[in-house]
Short mmCIF file of C-alpha atoms and ligand atoms in Angstrom, two decimals:
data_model
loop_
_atom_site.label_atom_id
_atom_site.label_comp_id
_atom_site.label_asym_id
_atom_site.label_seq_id
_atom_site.Cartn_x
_atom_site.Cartn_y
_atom_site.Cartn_z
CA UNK A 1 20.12 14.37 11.03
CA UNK A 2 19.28 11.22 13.12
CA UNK A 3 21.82 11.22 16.01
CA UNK A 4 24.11 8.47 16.59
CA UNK A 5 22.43 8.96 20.50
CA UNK A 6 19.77 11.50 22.65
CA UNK A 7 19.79 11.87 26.10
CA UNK A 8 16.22 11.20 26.84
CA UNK A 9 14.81 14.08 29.75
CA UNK A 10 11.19 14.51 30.70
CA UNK A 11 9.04 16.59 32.79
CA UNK A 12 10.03 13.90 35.87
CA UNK A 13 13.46 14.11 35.61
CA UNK A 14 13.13 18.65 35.42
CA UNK A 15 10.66 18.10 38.37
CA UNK A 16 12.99 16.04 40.21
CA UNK A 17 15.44 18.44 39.84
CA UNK A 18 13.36 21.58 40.25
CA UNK A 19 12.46 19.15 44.05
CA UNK A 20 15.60 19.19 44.80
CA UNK A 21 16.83 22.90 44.00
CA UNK A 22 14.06 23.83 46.62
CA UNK A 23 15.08 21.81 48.73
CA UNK A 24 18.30 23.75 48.91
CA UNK A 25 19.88 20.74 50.10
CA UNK A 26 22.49 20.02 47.44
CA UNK A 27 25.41 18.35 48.48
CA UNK A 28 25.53 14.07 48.68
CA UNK A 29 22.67 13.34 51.28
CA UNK A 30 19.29 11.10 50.81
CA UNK A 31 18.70 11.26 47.03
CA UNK A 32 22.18 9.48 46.77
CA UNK A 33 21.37 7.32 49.18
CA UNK A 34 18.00 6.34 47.61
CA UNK A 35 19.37 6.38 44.07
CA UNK A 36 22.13 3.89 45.34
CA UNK A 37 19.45 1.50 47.02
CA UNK A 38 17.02 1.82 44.05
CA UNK A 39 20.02 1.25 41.54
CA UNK A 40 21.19 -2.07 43.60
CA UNK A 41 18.20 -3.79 42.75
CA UNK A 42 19.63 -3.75 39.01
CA UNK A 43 22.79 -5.50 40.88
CA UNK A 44 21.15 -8.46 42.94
CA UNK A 45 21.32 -5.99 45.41
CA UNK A 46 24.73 -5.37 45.69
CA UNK A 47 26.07 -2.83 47.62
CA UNK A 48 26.30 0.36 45.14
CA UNK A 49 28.31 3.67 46.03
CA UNK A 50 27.08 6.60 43.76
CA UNK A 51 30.14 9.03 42.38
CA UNK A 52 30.50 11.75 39.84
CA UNK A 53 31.36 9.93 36.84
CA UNK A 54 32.14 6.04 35.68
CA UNK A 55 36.02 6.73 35.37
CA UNK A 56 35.84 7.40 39.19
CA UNK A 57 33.77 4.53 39.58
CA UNK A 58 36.16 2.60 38.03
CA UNK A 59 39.02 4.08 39.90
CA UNK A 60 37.41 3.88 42.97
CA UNK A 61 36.73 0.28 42.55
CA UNK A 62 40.32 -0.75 41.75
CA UNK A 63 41.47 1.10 44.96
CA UNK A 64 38.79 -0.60 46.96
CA UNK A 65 39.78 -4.17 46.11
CA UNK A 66 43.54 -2.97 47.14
CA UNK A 67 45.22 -2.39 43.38
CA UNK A 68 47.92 -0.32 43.42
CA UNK A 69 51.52 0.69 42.26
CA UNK A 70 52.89 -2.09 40.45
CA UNK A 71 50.53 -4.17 39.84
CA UNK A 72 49.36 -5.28 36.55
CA UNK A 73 45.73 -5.55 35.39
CA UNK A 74 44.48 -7.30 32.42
CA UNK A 75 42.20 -5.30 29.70
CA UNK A 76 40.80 -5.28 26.20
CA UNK A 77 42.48 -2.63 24.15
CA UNK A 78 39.45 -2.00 21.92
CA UNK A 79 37.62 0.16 24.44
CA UNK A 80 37.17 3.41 25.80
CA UNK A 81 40.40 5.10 27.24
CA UNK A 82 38.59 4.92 30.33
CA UNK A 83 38.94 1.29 31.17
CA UNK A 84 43.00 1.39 31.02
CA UNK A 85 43.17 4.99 32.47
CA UNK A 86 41.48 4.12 35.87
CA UNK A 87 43.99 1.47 36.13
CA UNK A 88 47.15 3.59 35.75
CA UNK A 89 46.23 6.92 38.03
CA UNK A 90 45.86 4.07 40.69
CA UNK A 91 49.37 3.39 39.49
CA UNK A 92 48.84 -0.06 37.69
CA UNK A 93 49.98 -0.97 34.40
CA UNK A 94 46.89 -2.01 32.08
CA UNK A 95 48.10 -5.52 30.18
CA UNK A 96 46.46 -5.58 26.57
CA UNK A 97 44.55 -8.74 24.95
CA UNK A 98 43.16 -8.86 22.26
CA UNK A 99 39.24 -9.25 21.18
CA UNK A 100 36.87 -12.05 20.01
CA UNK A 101 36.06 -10.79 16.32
CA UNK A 102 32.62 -12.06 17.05
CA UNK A 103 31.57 -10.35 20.19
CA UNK A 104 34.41 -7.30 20.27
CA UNK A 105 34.95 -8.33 23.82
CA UNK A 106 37.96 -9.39 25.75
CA UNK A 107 39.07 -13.30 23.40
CA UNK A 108 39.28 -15.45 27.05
CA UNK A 109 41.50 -17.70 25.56
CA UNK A 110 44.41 -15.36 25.02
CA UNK A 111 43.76 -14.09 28.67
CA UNK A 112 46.16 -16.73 30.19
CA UNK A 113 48.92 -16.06 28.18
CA UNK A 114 49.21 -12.56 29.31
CA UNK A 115 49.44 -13.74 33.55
CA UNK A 116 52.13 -12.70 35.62
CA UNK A 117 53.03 -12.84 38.54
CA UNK A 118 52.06 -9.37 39.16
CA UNK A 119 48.64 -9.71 37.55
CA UNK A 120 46.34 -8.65 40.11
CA UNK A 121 42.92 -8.95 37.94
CA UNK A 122 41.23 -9.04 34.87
CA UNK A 123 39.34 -5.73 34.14
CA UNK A 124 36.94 -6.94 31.20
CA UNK A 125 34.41 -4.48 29.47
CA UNK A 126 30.95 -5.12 28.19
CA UNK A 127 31.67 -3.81 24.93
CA UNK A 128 28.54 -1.85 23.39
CA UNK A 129 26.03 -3.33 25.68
CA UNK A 130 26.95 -6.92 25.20
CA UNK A 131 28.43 -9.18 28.34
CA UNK A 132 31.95 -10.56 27.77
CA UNK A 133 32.12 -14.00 28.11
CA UNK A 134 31.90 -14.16 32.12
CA UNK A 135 31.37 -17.90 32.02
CA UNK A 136 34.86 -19.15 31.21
CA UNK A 137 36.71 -15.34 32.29
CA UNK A 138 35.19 -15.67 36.05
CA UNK A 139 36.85 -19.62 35.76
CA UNK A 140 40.56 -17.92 34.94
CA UNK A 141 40.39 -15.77 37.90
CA UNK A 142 39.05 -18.58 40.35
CA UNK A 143 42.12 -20.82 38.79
CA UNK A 144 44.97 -17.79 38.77
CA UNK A 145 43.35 -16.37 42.12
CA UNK A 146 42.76 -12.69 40.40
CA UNK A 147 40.38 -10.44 41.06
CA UNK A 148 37.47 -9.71 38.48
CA UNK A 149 36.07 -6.45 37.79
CA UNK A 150 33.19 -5.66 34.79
CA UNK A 151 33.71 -1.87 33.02
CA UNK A 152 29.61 -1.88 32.72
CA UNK A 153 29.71 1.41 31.84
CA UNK A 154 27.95 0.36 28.48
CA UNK A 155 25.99 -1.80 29.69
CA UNK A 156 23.10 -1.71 31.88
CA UNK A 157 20.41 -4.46 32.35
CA UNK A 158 22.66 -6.63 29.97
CA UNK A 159 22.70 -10.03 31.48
CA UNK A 160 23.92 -13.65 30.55
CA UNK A 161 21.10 -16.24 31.37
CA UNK A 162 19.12 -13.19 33.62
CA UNK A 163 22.19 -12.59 35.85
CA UNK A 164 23.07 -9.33 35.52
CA UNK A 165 26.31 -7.60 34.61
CA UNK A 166 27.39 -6.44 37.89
CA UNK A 167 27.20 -9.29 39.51
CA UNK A 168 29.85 -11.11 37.90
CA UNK A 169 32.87 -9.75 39.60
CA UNK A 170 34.20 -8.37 42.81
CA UNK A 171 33.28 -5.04 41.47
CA UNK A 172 31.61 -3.20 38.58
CA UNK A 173 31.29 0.13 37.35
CA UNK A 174 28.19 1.48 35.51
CA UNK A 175 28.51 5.63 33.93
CA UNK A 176 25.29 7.97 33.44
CA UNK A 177 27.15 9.86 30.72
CA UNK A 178 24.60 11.55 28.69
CA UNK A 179 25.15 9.21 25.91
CA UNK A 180 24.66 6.35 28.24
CA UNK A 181 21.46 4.16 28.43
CA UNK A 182 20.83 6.23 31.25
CA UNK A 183 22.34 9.06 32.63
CA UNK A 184 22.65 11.80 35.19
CA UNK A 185 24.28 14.25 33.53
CA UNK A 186 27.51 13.11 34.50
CA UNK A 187 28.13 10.44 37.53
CA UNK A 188 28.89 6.57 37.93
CA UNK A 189 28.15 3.81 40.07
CA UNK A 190 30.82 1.87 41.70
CA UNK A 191 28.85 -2.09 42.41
CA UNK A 192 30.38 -4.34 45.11
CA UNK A 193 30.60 -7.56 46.11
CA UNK A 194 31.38 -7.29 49.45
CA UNK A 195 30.64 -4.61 52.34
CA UNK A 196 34.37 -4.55 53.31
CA UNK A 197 35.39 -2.85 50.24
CA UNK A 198 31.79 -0.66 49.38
CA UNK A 199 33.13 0.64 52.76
CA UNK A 200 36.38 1.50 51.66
CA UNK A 201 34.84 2.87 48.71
CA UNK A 202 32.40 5.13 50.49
CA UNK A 203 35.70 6.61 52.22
CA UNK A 204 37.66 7.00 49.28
CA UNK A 205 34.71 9.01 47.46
CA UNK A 206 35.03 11.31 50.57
CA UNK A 207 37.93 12.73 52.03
CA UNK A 208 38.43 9.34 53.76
CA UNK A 209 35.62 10.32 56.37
CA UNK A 210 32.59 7.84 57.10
CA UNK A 211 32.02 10.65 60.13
CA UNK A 212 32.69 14.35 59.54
CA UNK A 213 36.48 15.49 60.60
CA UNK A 214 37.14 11.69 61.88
CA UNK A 215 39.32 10.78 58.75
CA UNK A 216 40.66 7.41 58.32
CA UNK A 217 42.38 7.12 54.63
CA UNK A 218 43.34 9.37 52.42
CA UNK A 219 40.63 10.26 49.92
CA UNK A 220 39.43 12.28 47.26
CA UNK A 221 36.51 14.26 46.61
CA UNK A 222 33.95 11.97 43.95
CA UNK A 223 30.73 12.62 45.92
CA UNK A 224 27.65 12.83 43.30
CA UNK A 225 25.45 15.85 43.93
CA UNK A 226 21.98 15.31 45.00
CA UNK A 227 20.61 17.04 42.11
CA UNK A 228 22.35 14.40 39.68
CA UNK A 229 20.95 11.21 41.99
CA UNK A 230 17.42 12.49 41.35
CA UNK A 231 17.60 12.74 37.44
CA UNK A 232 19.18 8.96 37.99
CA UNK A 233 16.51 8.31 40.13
CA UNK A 234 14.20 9.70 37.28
CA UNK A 235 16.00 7.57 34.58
CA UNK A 236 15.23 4.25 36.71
CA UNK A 237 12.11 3.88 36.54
CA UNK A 238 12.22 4.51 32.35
CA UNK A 239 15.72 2.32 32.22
CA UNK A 240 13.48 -1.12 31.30
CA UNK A 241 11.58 0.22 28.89
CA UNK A 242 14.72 2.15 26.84
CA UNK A 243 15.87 -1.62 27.04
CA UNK A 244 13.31 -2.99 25.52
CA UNK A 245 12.65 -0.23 22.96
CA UNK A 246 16.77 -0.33 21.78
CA UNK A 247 16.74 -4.32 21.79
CA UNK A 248 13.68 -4.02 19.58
CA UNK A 249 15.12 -1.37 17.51
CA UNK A 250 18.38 -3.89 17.15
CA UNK A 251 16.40 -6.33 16.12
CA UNK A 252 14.43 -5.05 13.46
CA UNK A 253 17.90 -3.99 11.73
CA UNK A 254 19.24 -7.12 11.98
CA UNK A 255 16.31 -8.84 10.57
CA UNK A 256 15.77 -6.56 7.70
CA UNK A 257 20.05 -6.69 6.72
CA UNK A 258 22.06 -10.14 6.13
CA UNK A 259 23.63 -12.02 8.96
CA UNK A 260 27.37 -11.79 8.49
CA UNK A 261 26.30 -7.46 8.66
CA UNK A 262 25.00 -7.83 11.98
CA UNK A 263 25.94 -8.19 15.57
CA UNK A 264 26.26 -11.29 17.15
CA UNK A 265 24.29 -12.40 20.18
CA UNK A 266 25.50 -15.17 22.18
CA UNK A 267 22.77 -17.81 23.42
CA UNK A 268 21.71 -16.43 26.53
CA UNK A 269 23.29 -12.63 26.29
CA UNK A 270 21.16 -10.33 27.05
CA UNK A 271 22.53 -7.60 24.73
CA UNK A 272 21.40 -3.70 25.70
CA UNK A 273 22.98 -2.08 22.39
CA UNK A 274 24.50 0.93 23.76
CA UNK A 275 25.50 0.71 20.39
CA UNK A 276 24.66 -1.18 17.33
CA UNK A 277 27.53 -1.64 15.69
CA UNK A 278 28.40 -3.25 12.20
CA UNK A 279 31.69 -4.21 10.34
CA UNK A 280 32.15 -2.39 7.06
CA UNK A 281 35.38 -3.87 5.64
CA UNK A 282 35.46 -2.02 2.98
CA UNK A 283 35.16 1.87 1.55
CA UNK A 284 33.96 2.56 5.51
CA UNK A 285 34.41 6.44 4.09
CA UNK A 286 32.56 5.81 2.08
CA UNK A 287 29.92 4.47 3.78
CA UNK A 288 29.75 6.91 6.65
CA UNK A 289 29.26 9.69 3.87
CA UNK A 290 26.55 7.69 2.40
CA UNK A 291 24.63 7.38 5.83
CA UNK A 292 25.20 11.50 6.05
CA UNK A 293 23.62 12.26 3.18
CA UNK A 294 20.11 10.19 4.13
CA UNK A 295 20.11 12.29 7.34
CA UNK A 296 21.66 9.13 9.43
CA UNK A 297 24.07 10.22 12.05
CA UNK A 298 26.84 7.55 12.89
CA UNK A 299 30.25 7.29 14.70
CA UNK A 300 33.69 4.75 14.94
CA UNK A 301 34.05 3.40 17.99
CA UNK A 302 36.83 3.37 18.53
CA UNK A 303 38.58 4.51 15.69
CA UNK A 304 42.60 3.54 17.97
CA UNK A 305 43.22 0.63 20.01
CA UNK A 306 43.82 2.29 23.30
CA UNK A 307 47.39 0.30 23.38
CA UNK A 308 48.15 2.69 20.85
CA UNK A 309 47.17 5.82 22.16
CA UNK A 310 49.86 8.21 23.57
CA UNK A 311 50.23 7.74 26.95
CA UNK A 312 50.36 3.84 26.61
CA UNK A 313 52.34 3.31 23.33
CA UNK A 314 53.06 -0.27 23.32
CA UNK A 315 53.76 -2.46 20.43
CA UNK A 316 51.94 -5.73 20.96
CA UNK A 317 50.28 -6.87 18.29
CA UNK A 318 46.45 -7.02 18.90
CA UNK A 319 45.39 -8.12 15.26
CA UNK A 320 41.44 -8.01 16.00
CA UNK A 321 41.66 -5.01 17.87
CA UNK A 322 43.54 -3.30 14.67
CA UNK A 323 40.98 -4.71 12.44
CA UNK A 324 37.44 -3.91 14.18
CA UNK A 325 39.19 -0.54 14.64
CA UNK A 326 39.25 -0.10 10.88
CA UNK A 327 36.13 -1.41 10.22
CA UNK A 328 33.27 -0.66 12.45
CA UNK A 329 30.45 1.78 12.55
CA UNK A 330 28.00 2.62 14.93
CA UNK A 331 24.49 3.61 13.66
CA UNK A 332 21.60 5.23 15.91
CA UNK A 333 19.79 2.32 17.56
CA UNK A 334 18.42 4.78 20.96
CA UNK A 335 14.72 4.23 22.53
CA UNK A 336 14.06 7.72 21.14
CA UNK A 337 13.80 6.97 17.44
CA UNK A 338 10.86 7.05 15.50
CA UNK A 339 9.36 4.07 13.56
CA UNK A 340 9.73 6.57 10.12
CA UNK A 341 13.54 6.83 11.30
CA UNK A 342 14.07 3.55 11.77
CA UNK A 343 13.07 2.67 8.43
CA UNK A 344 15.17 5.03 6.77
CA UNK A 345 17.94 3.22 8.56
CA UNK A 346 17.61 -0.17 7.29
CA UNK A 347 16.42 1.57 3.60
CA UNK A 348 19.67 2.90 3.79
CA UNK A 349 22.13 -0.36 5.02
CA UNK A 350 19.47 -2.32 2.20
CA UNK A 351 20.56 0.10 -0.61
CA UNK A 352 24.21 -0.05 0.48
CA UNK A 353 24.21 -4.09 0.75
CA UNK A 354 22.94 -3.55 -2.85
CA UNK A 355 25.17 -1.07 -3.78
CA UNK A 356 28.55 -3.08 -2.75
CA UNK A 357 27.56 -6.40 -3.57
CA UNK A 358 29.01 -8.50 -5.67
C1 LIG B 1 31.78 5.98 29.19
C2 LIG B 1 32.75 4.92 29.54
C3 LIG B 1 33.57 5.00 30.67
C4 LIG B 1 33.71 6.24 31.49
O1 LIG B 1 32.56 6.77 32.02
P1 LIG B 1 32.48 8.35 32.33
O2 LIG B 1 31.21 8.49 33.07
O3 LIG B 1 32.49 9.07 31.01
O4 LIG B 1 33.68 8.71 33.16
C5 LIG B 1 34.37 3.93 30.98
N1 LIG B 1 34.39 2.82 30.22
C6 LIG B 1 33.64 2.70 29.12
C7 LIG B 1 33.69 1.44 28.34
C8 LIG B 1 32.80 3.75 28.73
O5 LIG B 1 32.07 3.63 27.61
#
């Protein structure tokens, strides 16, 4: 079976790791440090704070930027439960809009409608390794005065026009989840726009001490190991060339399937497809058996709108959100496919165009 993603480790990343285990030196020390000043260059240089996993990054950067009980935070519901999680163990409420059918990212022209007066920011996600539309969503948060942060947890080296995601907000959050387009095993970065609150940040992720026993907030315990910043360390200098090789990969799908099948790109949007992902409005069943049996591996993402999910049952009606929830699919688009895999893939979507058209 082809899998729907691979965690790619080589001989560097065991060696780094094998370095490190020798080193008996464990704990956050230099290899965080040097993974965070190796990953900022990926950020404009931004100041980066390394943690154990993107949901803390996330967290991490909501508390930073001072969000807190009560206040309300605008997100996409068609996302990982991540995104609207972070926002209520700070003790938020996550406010729902909808998506652009197009792009599966946060539709910036419902965005105003859901402002309050306790909306504190806009949270937005760069949904399968595409950039939401920061152009017009950074102009509602200079006019409303919020505070912007990018879930890039997905997306990696995306950029609109060659600035990066990351850069866009106040604050950002990349993951190194295995099935990332990079990982560390587990672990996140938390990206900042200013030094004030990478500081703050830096305390949260430990104990609330910048100097041992001197505490100054409360904090938690996120620190990333130094074993996981050298397998990220490992994965940066390979994270281009994935890029490259799923963005080609993309591309010869879309090419060899018709349009209205296949992802848009915005002019501009560099899109790292984390995920291809296609709309299958009908018989998707059916379809996901059909990929099975040719050996193709594939997944729904995300098969609930997150508004929907238990702990935030709410009853707005997202209508796009319901409908790419019922219709996509995800199909293996990773650097680590083969160029005999790849055409099985688009044999397969060609035969099933076939199949179902009419
Ligand atoms: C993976 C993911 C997260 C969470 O990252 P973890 O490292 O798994 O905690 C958050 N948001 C989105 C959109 C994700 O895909």
């Amino acid at each position: 079976m082809i899998p729907i993603a691979k965690p790619l480790i080589g001989r560097t990343e065991i060696r780094a790791v094998k370095r490190v285990m020798k080193s008996g030196a464990l704990a956050q020390g230099a290899e965080v440090a040097s993974f965070e000043n190796e990953f900022s260059r990926l950020v404009g240089d931004r100041n980066c704070v390394a943690v154990n996993s993107g949901t803390s990054a996330l967290q991490v950067c909501l508390l930073s930027l001072g969000i807190g009980p009560g206040d309300e935070v605008i997100v996409p519901s068609f996302t990982f439960a991540a995104t609207a999680n972070s926002v209520a163990l700070v003790g938020g409420f996550p406010v729902f809009v909808d998506i652009d059918p197009d792009t599966f990212c946060i539709d910036p022209s419902l965005i105003k409608n859901a402002i309050t007066p306790k909306t504190k920011a806009i949270q937005v996600v760069h949904l399968y390794g595409l950039p939401a539309n920061m152009i017009q969503i950074s102009k509602i948060c200079k006019e409303y005065n919020l505070l912007l942060i990018e879930d890039a947890a997905q997306a990696h080296l995306a950029d609109i026009d060659r600035t990066p995601v990351g850069t866009f907000g106040d604050a950002a959050a990349f993951s190194f989840y295995p099935t990332k387009n990079m990982t560390t095993g587990e672990g996140g970065m938390a990206v900042f726009k200013s030094d004030e609150a990478a500081r703050t940040a830096r305390l949260l992720r430990n104990q609330g001490m910048e100097t041992r026993y001197q505490n100054e907030i409360v904090g938690f315990n996120l620190r990333m190991t130094e074993i996981h910043a050298a397998i990220g360390r490992a994965q940066l200098k390979k994270v281009e060339a994935w890029t490259e090789k799923r963005i080609f990969n993309a591309g010869t799908i879309s090419k060899s399937i018709s349009e209205e099948f296949s992802p848009t790109i915005p002019a501009g949007f560099r899109h790292v497809f984390h995920q291809y992902t296609i709309r299958v409005p009908e018989r998707r069943n059916e379809f996901i058996s059909f990929l099975t049996e040719k050996g193709i591996g594939s997944s729904v993402y995300y098969p609930t709108p997150v508004h929907r999910l238990k702990p935030f049952q709410s009853a707005l009606d997202l209508p796009e959100t319901e409908l790419a929830c019922q219709q996509v699919v995800s199909i293996p688009v990773h650097p680590s496919l083969t160029s005999k895999e790849l055409k099985t893939i688009i044999s397969a979507l060609q035969l099933w165009q076939k199949l179902t058209a009419r």
